XYZ file of C-alpha atoms in Angstrom:
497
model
C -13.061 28.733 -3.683
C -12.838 24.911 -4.027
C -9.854 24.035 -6.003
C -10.100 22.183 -9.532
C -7.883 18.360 -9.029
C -5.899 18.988 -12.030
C -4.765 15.628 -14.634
C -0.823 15.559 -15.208
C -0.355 14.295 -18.575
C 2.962 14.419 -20.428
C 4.636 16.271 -17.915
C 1.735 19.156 -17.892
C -0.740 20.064 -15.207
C -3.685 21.255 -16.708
C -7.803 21.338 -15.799
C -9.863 18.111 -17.350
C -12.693 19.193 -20.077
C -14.747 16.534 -18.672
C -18.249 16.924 -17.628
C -18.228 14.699 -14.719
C -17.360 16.330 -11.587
C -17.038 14.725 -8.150
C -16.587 16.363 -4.323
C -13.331 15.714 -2.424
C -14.438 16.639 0.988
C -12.413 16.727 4.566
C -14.245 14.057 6.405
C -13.355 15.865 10.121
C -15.928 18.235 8.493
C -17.379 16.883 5.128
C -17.036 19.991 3.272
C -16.148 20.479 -0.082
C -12.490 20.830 -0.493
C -11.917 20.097 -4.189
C -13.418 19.115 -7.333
C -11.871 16.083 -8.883
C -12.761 15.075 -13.081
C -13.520 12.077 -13.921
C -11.027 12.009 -17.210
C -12.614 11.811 -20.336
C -11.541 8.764 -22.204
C -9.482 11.491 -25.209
C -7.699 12.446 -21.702
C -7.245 8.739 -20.731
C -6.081 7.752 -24.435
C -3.670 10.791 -24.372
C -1.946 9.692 -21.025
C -1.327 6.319 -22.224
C -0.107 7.186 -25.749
C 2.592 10.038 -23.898
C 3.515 6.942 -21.548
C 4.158 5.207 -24.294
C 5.549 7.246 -26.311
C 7.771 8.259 -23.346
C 8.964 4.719 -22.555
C 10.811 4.182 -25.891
C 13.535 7.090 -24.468
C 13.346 6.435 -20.677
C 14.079 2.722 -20.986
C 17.508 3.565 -23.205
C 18.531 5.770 -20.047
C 21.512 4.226 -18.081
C 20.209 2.573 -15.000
C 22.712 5.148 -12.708
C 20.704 8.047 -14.280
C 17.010 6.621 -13.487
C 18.860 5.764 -9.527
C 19.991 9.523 -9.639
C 16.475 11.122 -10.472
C 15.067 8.733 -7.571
C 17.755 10.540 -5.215
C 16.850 13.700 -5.950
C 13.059 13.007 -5.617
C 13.227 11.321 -1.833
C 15.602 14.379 -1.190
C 12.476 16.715 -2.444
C 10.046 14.489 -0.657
C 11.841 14.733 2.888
C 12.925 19.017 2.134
C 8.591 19.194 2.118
C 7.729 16.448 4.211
C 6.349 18.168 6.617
C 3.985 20.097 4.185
C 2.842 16.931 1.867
C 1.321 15.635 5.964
C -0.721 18.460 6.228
C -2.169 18.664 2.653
C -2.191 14.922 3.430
C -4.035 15.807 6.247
C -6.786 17.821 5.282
C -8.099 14.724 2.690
C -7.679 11.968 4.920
C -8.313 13.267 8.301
C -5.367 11.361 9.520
C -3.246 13.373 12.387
C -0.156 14.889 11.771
C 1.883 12.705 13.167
C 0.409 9.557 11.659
C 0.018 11.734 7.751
C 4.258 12.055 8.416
C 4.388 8.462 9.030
C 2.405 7.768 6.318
C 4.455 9.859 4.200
C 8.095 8.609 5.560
C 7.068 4.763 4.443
C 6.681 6.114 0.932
C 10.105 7.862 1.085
C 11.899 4.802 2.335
C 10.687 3.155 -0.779
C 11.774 5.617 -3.119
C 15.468 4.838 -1.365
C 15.303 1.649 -2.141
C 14.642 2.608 -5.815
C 17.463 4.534 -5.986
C 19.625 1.290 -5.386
C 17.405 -0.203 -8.499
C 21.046 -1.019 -10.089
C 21.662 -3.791 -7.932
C 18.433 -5.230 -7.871
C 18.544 -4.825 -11.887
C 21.337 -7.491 -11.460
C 21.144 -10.310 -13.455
C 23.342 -14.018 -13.608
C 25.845 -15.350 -15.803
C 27.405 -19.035 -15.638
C 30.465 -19.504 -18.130
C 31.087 -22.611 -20.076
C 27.576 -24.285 -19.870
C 29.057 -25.858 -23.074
C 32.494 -25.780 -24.715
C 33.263 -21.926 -24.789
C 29.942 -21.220 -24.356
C 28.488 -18.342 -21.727
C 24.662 -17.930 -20.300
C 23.368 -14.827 -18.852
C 19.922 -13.217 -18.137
C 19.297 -9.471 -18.823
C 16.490 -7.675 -16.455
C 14.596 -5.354 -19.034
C 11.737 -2.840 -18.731
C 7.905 -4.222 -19.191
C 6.416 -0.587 -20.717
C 3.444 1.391 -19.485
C 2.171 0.157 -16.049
C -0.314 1.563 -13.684
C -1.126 1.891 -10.324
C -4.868 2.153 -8.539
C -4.677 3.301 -5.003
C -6.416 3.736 -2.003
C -8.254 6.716 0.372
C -6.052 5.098 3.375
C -2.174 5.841 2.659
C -2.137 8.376 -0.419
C 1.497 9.103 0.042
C 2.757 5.659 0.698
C 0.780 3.363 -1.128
C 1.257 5.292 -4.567
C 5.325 5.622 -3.458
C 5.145 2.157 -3.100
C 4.399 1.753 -6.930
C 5.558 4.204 -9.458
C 9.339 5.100 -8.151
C 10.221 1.334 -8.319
C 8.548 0.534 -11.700
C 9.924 3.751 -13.607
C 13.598 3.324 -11.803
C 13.251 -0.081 -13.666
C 12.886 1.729 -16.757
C 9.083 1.945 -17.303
C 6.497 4.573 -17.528
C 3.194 5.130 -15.065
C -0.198 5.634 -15.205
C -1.531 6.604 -11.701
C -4.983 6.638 -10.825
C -5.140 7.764 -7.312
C -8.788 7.459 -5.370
C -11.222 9.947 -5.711
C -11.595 10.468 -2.084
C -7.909 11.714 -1.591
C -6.289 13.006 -4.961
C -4.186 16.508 -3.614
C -1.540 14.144 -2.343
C -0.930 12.269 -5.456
C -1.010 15.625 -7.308
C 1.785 17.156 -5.059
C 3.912 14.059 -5.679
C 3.533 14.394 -9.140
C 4.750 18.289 -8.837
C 7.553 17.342 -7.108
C 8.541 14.615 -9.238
C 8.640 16.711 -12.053
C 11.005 19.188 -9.775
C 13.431 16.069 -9.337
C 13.856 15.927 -12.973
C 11.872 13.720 -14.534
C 11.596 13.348 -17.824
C 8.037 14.192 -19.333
C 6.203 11.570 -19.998
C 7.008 8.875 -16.923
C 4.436 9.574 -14.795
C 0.868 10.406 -15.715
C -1.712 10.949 -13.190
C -5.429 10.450 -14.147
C -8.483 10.240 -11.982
C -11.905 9.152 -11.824
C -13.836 5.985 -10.659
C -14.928 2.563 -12.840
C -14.866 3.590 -16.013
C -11.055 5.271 -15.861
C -10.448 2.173 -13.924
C -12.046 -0.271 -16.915
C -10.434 1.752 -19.518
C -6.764 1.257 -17.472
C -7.830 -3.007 -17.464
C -8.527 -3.086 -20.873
C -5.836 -0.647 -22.295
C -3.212 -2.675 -24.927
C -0.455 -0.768 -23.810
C -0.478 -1.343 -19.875
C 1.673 -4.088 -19.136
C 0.617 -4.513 -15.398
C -1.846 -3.489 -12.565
C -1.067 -2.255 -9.134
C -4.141 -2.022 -6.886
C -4.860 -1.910 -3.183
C -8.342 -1.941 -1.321
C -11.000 -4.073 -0.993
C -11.647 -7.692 -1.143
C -14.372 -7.160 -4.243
C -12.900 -4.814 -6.159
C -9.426 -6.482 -5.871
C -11.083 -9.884 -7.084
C -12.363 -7.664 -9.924
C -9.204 -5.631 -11.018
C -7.557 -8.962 -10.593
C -9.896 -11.153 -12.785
C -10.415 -8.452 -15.207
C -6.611 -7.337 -15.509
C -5.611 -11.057 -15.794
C -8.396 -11.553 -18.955
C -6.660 -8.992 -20.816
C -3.378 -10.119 -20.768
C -2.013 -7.879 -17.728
C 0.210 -8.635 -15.298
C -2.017 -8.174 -11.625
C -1.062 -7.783 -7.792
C -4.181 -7.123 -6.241
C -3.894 -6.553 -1.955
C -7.289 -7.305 -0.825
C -8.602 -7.114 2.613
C -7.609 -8.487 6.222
C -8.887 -9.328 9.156
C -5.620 -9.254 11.819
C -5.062 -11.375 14.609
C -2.520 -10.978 17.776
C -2.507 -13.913 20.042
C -1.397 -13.279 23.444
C 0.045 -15.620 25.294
C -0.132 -15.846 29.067
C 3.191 -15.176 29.778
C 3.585 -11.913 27.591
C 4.050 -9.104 29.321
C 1.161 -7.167 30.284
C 1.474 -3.618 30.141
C 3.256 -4.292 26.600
C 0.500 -6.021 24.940
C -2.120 -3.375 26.230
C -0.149 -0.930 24.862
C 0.354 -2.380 21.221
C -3.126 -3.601 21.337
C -4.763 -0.567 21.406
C -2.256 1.515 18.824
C -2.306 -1.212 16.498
C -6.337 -1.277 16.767
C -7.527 2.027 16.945
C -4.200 4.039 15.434
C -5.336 5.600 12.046
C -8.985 4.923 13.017
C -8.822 1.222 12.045
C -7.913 1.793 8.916
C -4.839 0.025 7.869
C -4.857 -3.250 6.219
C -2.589 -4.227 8.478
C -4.528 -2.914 11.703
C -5.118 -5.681 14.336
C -8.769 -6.114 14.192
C -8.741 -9.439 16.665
C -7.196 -10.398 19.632
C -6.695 -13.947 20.659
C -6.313 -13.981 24.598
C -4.868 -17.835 25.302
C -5.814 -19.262 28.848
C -4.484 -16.763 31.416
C -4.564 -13.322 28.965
C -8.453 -13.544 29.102
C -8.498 -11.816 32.582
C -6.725 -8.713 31.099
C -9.927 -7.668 29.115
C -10.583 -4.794 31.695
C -7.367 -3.403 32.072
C -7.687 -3.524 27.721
C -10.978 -1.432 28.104
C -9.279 0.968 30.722
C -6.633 2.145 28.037
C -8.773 2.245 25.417
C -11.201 4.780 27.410
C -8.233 7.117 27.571
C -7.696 7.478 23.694
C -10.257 9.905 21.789
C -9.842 11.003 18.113
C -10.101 14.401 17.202
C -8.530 17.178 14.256
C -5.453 16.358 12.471
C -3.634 19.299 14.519
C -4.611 18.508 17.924
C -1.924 17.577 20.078
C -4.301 15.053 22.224
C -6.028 12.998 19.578
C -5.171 9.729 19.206
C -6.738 9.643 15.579
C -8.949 11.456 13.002
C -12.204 10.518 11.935
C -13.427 7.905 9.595
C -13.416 8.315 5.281
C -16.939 9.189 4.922
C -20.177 9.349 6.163
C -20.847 5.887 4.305
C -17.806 4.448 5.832
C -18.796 5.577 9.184
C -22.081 4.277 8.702
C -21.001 0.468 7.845
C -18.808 0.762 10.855
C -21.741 2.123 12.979
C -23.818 -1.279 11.598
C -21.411 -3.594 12.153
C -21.043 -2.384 16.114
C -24.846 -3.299 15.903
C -24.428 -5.997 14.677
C -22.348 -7.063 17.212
C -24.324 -6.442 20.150
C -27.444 -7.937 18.240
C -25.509 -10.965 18.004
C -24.670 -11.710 21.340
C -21.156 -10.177 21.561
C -20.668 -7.837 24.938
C -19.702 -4.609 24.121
C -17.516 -3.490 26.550
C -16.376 0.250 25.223
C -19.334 1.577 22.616
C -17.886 4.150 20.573
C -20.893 4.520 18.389
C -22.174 7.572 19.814
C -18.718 9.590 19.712
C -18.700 13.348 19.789
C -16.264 15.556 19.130
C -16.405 19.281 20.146
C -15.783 21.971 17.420
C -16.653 19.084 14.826
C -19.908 18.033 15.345
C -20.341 17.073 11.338
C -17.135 14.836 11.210
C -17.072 11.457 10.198
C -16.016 10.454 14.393
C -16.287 6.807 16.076
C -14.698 6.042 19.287
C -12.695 3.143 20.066
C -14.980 -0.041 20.899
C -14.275 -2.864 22.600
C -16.102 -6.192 21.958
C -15.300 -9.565 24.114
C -17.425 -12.979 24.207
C -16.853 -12.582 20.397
C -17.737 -15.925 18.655
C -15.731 -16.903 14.989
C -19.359 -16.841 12.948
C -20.174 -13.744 13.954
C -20.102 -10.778 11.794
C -17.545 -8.656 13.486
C -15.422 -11.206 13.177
C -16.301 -12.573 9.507
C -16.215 -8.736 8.005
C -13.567 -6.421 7.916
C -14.420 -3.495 9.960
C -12.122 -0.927 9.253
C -12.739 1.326 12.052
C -11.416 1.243 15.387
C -13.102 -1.792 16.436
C -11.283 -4.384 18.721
C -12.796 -7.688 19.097
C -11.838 -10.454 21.738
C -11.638 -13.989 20.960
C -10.997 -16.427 23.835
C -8.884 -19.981 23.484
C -7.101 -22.464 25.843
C -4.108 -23.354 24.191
C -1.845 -21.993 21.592
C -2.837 -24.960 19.544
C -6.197 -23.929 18.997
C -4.895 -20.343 18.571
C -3.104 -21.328 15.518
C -5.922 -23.417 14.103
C -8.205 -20.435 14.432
C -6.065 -17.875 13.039
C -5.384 -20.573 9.955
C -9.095 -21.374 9.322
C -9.682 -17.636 8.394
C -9.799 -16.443 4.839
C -7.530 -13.603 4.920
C -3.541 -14.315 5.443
C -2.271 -10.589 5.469
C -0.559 -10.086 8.628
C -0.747 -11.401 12.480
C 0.992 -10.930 15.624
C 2.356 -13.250 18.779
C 3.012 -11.672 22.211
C 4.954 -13.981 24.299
C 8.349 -14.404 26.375
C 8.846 -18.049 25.116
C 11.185 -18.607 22.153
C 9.928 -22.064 21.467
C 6.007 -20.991 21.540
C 7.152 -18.114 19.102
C 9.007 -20.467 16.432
C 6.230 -22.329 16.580
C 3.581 -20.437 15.719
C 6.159 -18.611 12.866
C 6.211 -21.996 11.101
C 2.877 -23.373 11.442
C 1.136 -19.736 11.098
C -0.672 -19.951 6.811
C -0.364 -15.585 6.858
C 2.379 -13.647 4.968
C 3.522 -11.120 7.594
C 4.861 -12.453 11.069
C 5.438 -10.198 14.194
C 6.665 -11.646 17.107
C 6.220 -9.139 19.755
C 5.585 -6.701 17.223
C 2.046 -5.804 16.365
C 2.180 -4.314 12.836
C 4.716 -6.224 11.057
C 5.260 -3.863 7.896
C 8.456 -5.265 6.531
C 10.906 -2.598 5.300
C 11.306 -2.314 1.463
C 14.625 -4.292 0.886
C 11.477 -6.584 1.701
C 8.338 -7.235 -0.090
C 4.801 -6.989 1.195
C 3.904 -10.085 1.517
C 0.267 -10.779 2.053
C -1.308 -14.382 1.763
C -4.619 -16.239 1.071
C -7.435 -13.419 0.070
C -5.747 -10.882 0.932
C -3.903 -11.059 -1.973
C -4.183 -11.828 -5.628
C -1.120 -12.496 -8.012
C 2.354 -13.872 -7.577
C 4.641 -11.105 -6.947
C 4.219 -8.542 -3.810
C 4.560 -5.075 -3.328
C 8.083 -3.117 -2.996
C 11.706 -4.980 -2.622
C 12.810 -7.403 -4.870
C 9.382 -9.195 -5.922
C 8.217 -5.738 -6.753
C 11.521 -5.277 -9.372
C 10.698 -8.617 -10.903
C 7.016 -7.726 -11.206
C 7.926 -4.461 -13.280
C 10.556 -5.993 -15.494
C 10.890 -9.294 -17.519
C 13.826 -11.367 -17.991
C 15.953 -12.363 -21.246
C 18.488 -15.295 -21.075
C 21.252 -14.922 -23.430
C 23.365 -17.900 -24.897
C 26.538 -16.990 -26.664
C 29.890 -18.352 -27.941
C 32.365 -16.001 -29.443
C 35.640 -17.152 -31.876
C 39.239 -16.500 -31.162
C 39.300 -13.910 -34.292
C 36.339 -12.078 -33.033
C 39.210 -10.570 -30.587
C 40.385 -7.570 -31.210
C 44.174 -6.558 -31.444
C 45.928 -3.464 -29.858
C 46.554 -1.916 -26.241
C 43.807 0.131 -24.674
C 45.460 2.857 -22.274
C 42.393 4.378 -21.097
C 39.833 3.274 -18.516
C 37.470 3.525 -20.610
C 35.822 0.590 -22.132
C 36.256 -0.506 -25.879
C-alpha cells in the first residue's frame, strides 16, 4: 500500500485532511510510491502560528544549547546515513553512492551550525567618545522558510533550516512534491535530536502552499532553489511583501581546457562532472570550452563517455539513475533534437537509451554534442540531463569573453598546468564559483554558495557566514556607564555577577 506523506506541525506527524492528493512516484519505474497533500491553508495557518509561537522560547535559548541540539542531530544523521540514501534513493533515482554524497553535504552543514556561536559573534570598539563603548548584537529574524528542490532533498533542505534555527529562528519547510520521504525522515530525526516542538514545520504542496508561504506576515525570509522562472517569481513576489529572498536560479557550466592540461585528467572530470547525477546538478558542467590544441581530444571524450550507462540506484555498474520524470525526460529528449536539427553533430546519442529490467524508467544516455555554436539552443537552455556540449575557441582570451557574455554566473572550471593562465582567468572570470583543476567547485560551508548573474537572486548566499547574516539582523548598541553604577564587594566565585 502506497504510503500517506504525512505534515509535521508543532512537533507532530500526523495525515493532512486535505482533498488534494498528488503521486510521488520512483522515476527508475514511475510507480506510485506515496501520496503527498497538498496542505490545506487551516494546516498552512497552523504551521506558521506554532512557528511563531515557538520562536518567542527558542530565541531566549543560550546559543551553546541551540550548537548542542545541532551536535546531536549530525550525530543522528551520520548513525542512519546509510538508510536516509536509500529512502533517498527510491524518490530520486539517484545511486547509492551519489544519494550518500548527497546526504554527507547536508551533514557537513549541520557541523558548521553547531559552531553557530562564533559566527553569532558580534564587534565592540571602546571609547568612540569619552567613556563611551559601541557594540553590535547578532539577533534572531523569526519564522523563515525554505522551498526546495527534486535534485538534492537531503542537502539542499540541510543547507537551510539547521543554520537558520541554530541562529535562533523557527522553519517552515516546504520540500518538492516530487521527493518529500527525505525531508520527512529529517524531520523525524530532528525531533530525536531534541528539538524543541515547534522549530521546524514541514508542509507540502505546490503554488498555492508556495503563495501562501510569500505572502505570510510572519515569514521573515525565503530560501528557494530551482529554476530560472520560478526563482525570478519567488524572488519578485517574496521581495513585494516585505521578505527577505535568496533565490538560486539556473546554470549553464563551463570548463575551459587549455591545451596544456593534462589529458586523461580532463576526460575524466569531464564526463563525471557532466553526466554524474544524470545532469542534474546546478553545478553540473553542461559546456566544454576546448582552446586551440584540446579540440582534437573530442574522440577520446566520446570513447569514455560510451563506457558509462545509468541504471538502478543499487547496481554496482551504473554510473547514474534515470531522469525526474517522464516530462523531464521528455524536454531533455527535445532539446537533443534540437540540437541535431540545428546543425550541431551529435557524436554519442543517448536518446534512445534502454535499460534492462526497467524498461518504464525515466533513462537517457550520456550524449555528446561538438560543432556546437553559442545561439544555439543546447547551449542557450539549461539541459539538465546528461548532455555535454563542445564549444571550440583559439585563445584563452576569447574563452573568457565567451564564458562572460553568458547569462548565468553559477560556477565554471579551468583545466590547465599554467599558474599564470589560471590567475588569469580567476580574476577576469564574471561567475561566483572558481575551480581551477577542479570541475565542480562546491565550496565547503565555512564558505557560502556563491552563485552570480541569473543564477542568483538576492544579496546573501547559501550556508557559511552570508547564510548566518541572512537569518539574523544586527543591533548596534551605544552606551556610557558612571563611576557609581559600579558595584562594591569581592566576588569569589567564577561565576558572573
Amino acid at each position: 500500500m502506497n504510503q500517506h506523506v504525512p505534515l509535521f506541525i508543532d512537533g507532530q506527524f500526523r495525515k493532512s485532511v486535505s482533498l488534494e492528493w498528488l503521486d510521488v512516484t520512483n522515476p527508475m519505474s514511475n510507480t506510485v510510491i506515496a501520496r503527498l497533500p497538498c496542505a490545506t491553508r487551516d494546516e498552512m495557518d497552523e504551521a506558521v502560528a506554532s512557528a511563531s509561537r515557538a520562536f518567542l522560547d527558542w530565541k531566549e535559548v543560550p546559543v551553546p544549547e541551540r550548537a548542542r541540539l545541532m551536535l546531536n542531530y549530525q550525530h543522528l544523521l551520520k548513525t542512519h546515513h546509510d538508510e536516509i540514501a536509500k529512502l533517498l534513493s527510491s524518490e530520486t533515482g539517484k545511486i547509492f553512492a551519489d544519494a550518500k554524497g548527497d546526504v554527507w553535504r547536508g551533514i557537513e552543514v549541520v557541523e558548521q551550525a553547531a559552531n553557530i556561536a562564533s559566527l553569532m559573534m558580534g564587534e565592540t570598539v571602546e571609547n568612540v567618545a569619552a567613556e563611551i563603548d559601541t557594540y553590535s548584537l547578532t539577533q534572531p529574524l523569526g519564522v523563515c522558510c525554505g522551498i526546495t528542490p527534486f535534485n538534492f532533498p537531503a542537502m539542499i533542505p540541510l543547507w537551510m533550516f539547521p543554520l537558520a534555527i541554530a541562529a535562533g529562528n523557527t522553519f517552515v519547510l516546504k520540500p518538492s512534491d516530487q521527493v518529500p520521504l527525505t525531508s520527512i525522515r529529517l524531520a523525524e530525526l530532528f525531533k530525536q535530536a531534541g528539538a524543541p516542538n515547534g522549530i521546524l514545520q514541514v508542509v507540502h504542496g505546490q503554488k498555492d502552499q508556495v503563495d501562501f508561504l510569500l505572502s505570510h506576515p510572519d515569514i521573515r525570509t525565503v530560501s528557494f532553489v530551482g529554476s530560472v522562472p520560478v526563482a525570478r517569481y519567488i524572488f519578485q513576489t517574496g521581495t513585494n511583501h516585505l521578505k527577505r529572498v535568496q533565490a538560486f536560479a539556473g546554470a549553464k557550466n563551463h570548463m575551459v581546457v587549455m591545451p596544456d592540461a593534462n589529458k586523461e585528467q580532463v576526460i575524466n572530470n569531464l564526463v563525471g562532472s557532466s553526466v554524474g547525477a544524470a545532469g542534474q546538478r546546478c553545478m553540473a558542467i553542461s559546456v566544454a570550452v576546448l582552446v586551440d590544441g584540446a579540440k582534437e581530444w573530442i574522440p577520446d571524450l566520446k570513447e569514455e563517455m560510451t563506457k558509462v550507462s545509468p541504471g538502478a540506484w543499487d547496481d554496482s555498474a551504473a554510473g547514474y539513475g534515470p531522469l525526474i520524470s517522464q516530462k523531464a525526460k521528455d524536454r531533455v529528449l527535445r532539446l537533443i533534437q534540437e540540437g541535431k536539427d540545428q546543425g550541431a553533430v551529435c557524436e554519442l546519442d543517448g536518446s534512445q537509451c534502454v535499460v534492462e529490467g526497467h524498461p518504464d524508467g525515466n533513462w537517457v544516455g550520456p550524449t555528446l554534442f561538438s560543432g556546437v555554436t553559442t545561439d544555439m539552443s543546447i547551449y542557450k537552455q539549461e539541459i539538465f540531463g546528461p548532455v555535454l556540449v563542445c564549444l571550440e575557441v583559439d585563445t584563452l582570451e576569447e574563452a573568457i569573453a565567451l564564458v562572460n557574455e553568458n547569462p548565468y554566473g553559477n560556477g565554471t572550471s579551468i583545466f590547465t598546468a599554467s599558474g599564470a593562465a589560471a590567475r588569469k582567468y580567476q580574476h577576469e572570470i564574471q561567475v561566483g564559483q572558481v575551480g581551477i583543476n577542479v570541475p565542480i567547485p562546491v565550496p565547503l560551508p565555512f564558505f557560502s554558495f556563491t552563485g552570480w548573474k541569473g543564477s542568483f537572486y538576492g544579496d546573501l548566499h547559501a550556508y557559511g557566514k552570508q547564510a548566518v547574516r541572512f537569518y539574523t539582523e544586527t543591533k548596534t548598541v551605544t552606551a556610557r556607564w558612571f563611576d557609581d553604577d559600579i558595584p562594591t564587594g569581592p566576588n569569589l566565585t567564577i561565576h558572573l555577577r
